[in-house]
Coordinates of C-alpha atoms in Angstrom, one line a residue:
M284 CA 12.4 -33.9 -3.4
P285 CA 14.4 -33.8 -0.1
D286 CA 12.8 -32.2 2.9
R287 CA 13.2 -28.4 2.6
K288 CA 13.8 -26.0 5.6
V289 CA 10.9 -23.6 5.9
L290 CA 11.5 -20.3 7.6
V291 CA 9.1 -17.6 8.7
P292 CA 9.8 -14.0 8.3
G293 CA 10.6 -12.2 11.7
P294 CA 12.7 -9.5 13.2
D295 CA 15.9 -11.0 11.8
H296 CA 14.5 -11.5 8.4
P297 CA 11.6 -9.2 7.9
I298 CA 9.4 -9.4 4.7
T299 CA 6.6 -7.0 4.0
I300 CA 4.3 -7.0 1.0
E301 CA 2.4 -3.8 0.2
P302 CA 0.4 -2.6 -3.0
N303 CA 2.4 -0.3 -5.2
P304 CA 0.3 2.7 -6.0
N305 CA 2.4 3.3 -9.1
R306 CA 2.1 1.9 -12.7
I307 CA 4.7 -0.6 -13.6
V308 CA 5.6 -1.2 -17.4
V309 CA 8.2 -3.8 -18.4
T310 CA 9.6 -3.7 -21.9
V311 CA 11.9 -6.0 -24.0
A312 CA 13.0 -5.4 -27.6
G313 CA 10.3 -2.7 -28.0
R314 CA 7.5 -4.9 -26.7
T315 CA 5.4 -4.3 -23.6
I316 CA 5.7 -7.5 -21.6
A317 CA 3.9 -6.3 -18.4
D318 CA 1.7 -3.3 -17.6
T319 CA 0.0 -3.0 -14.2
T320 CA -1.4 -0.7 -11.7
E321 CA -1.8 -3.6 -9.2
A322 CA 2.0 -4.6 -8.5
L323 CA 2.9 -5.7 -5.1
A324 CA 6.1 -4.5 -3.7
L325 CA 7.9 -7.2 -1.6
S326 CA 10.5 -5.9 0.6
E327 CA 12.8 -8.7 2.1
A328 CA 15.4 -7.9 4.8
G329 CA 18.0 -5.3 3.5
Y330 CA 17.4 -6.1 -0.2
P331 CA 15.8 -3.6 -2.6
A332 CA 11.9 -4.0 -3.1
V333 CA 10.9 -6.4 -5.8
Q334 CA 7.7 -5.7 -7.8
Y335 CA 5.4 -8.7 -8.2
I336 CA 3.2 -8.2 -11.1
P337 CA -0.2 -10.0 -11.4
R338 CA 0.0 -12.7 -14.1
K339 CA -3.2 -11.3 -15.8
D340 CA -1.1 -8.2 -16.5
V341 CA 1.8 -9.9 -18.1
D342 CA 1.8 -11.0 -21.9
V343 CA 2.3 -14.5 -21.2
S344 CA 2.5 -15.2 -25.0
A345 CA 5.9 -13.6 -24.9
L346 CA 7.1 -16.0 -22.3
E347 CA 8.6 -19.6 -22.3
R348 CA 8.7 -21.6 -19.1
T349 CA 12.2 -23.1 -18.4
D350 CA 13.4 -26.1 -16.4
H351 CA 15.3 -23.7 -14.1
H352 CA 14.1 -23.3 -10.4
T353 CA 15.4 -22.1 -7.2
Y354 CA 14.2 -22.4 -3.6
C355 CA 13.8 -19.7 -0.9
P356 CA 13.1 -21.0 2.6
Y357 CA 10.8 -18.0 3.2
K358 CA 8.8 -18.1 -0.1
G359 CA 9.1 -21.7 -1.4
E360 CA 10.0 -23.2 -4.9
S361 CA 10.1 -20.7 -7.7
A362 CA 9.6 -21.4 -11.3
Y363 CA 11.2 -19.5 -14.2
Y364 CA 10.4 -18.0 -17.6
S365 CA 12.4 -16.7 -20.4
I366 CA 11.3 -13.7 -22.7
T367 CA 11.5 -15.1 -26.2
D368 CA 12.0 -11.6 -27.8
G369 CA 14.8 -10.8 -25.4
G370 CA 17.4 -13.4 -26.7
E371 CA 20.2 -14.6 -24.3
K372 CA 19.8 -11.6 -22.2
S373 CA 16.2 -12.6 -21.2
V374 CA 16.8 -16.3 -20.4
N375 CA 15.2 -16.9 -16.9
A376 CA 14.3 -13.2 -16.8
I377 CA 11.1 -13.9 -14.7
W378 CA 10.3 -15.9 -11.6
T379 CA 7.2 -16.9 -9.9
Y380 CA 6.1 -18.8 -6.9
D381 CA 3.1 -21.1 -8.0
E382 CA 2.6 -22.3 -4.4
P383 CA 4.3 -19.8 -2.1
Y384 CA 4.4 -20.4 1.7
D385 CA 1.6 -18.9 3.8
A386 CA 3.8 -16.0 5.0
V387 CA 4.0 -14.6 1.4
A388 CA 0.7 -16.0 0.1
Q389 CA -0.2 -12.7 -1.5
I390 CA 2.4 -13.2 -4.2
K391 CA 0.6 -16.2 -5.7
G392 CA -0.3 -15.6 -9.2
H393 CA 2.3 -12.8 -9.6
M394 CA 5.5 -12.6 -11.6
A395 CA 8.8 -10.8 -10.9
F396 CA 11.4 -9.6 -13.4
Y397 CA 15.1 -9.3 -13.1
P398 CA 15.9 -5.6 -14.0
D399 CA 19.2 -6.5 -15.8
R400 CA 17.3 -9.2 -18.0
V401 CA 14.8 -6.7 -19.5
D402 CA 15.2 -3.5 -21.4
Q403 CA 13.3 -1.3 -19.0
I404 CA 11.1 -1.3 -15.9
D405 CA 9.3 2.1 -15.7
E406 CA 7.5 3.0 -12.5
T407 CA 5.5 6.1 -12.7
P408 CA 2.8 7.6 -10.4
R409 CA -0.9 7.2 -11.5

């Protein structure tokens, strides 16, 4: 693998990670894929917050790891999963950082979902 540029969040590209006090439920094809009250909300620069769900709260039996990967200079190399019940819509629907950079180490062991590749992501107060 070529040398990768590593950047640290700062004033020009802030990243914050905070516990989300709400319950997050992700469904695909009538099946609950994730259900947690322990999500972490990662806010990066001007992008909408992304909910990172602990792997223990994801039904990994419904997932299949793919060969797809991406790189973020702030977070590291990400791995992807498809949701088998979701068909083509749910290919590479989930990403995770197995070894995130130190600045975002809290998201290790967590998974994030593309909203347009699942049927629903419900967020309700506890």
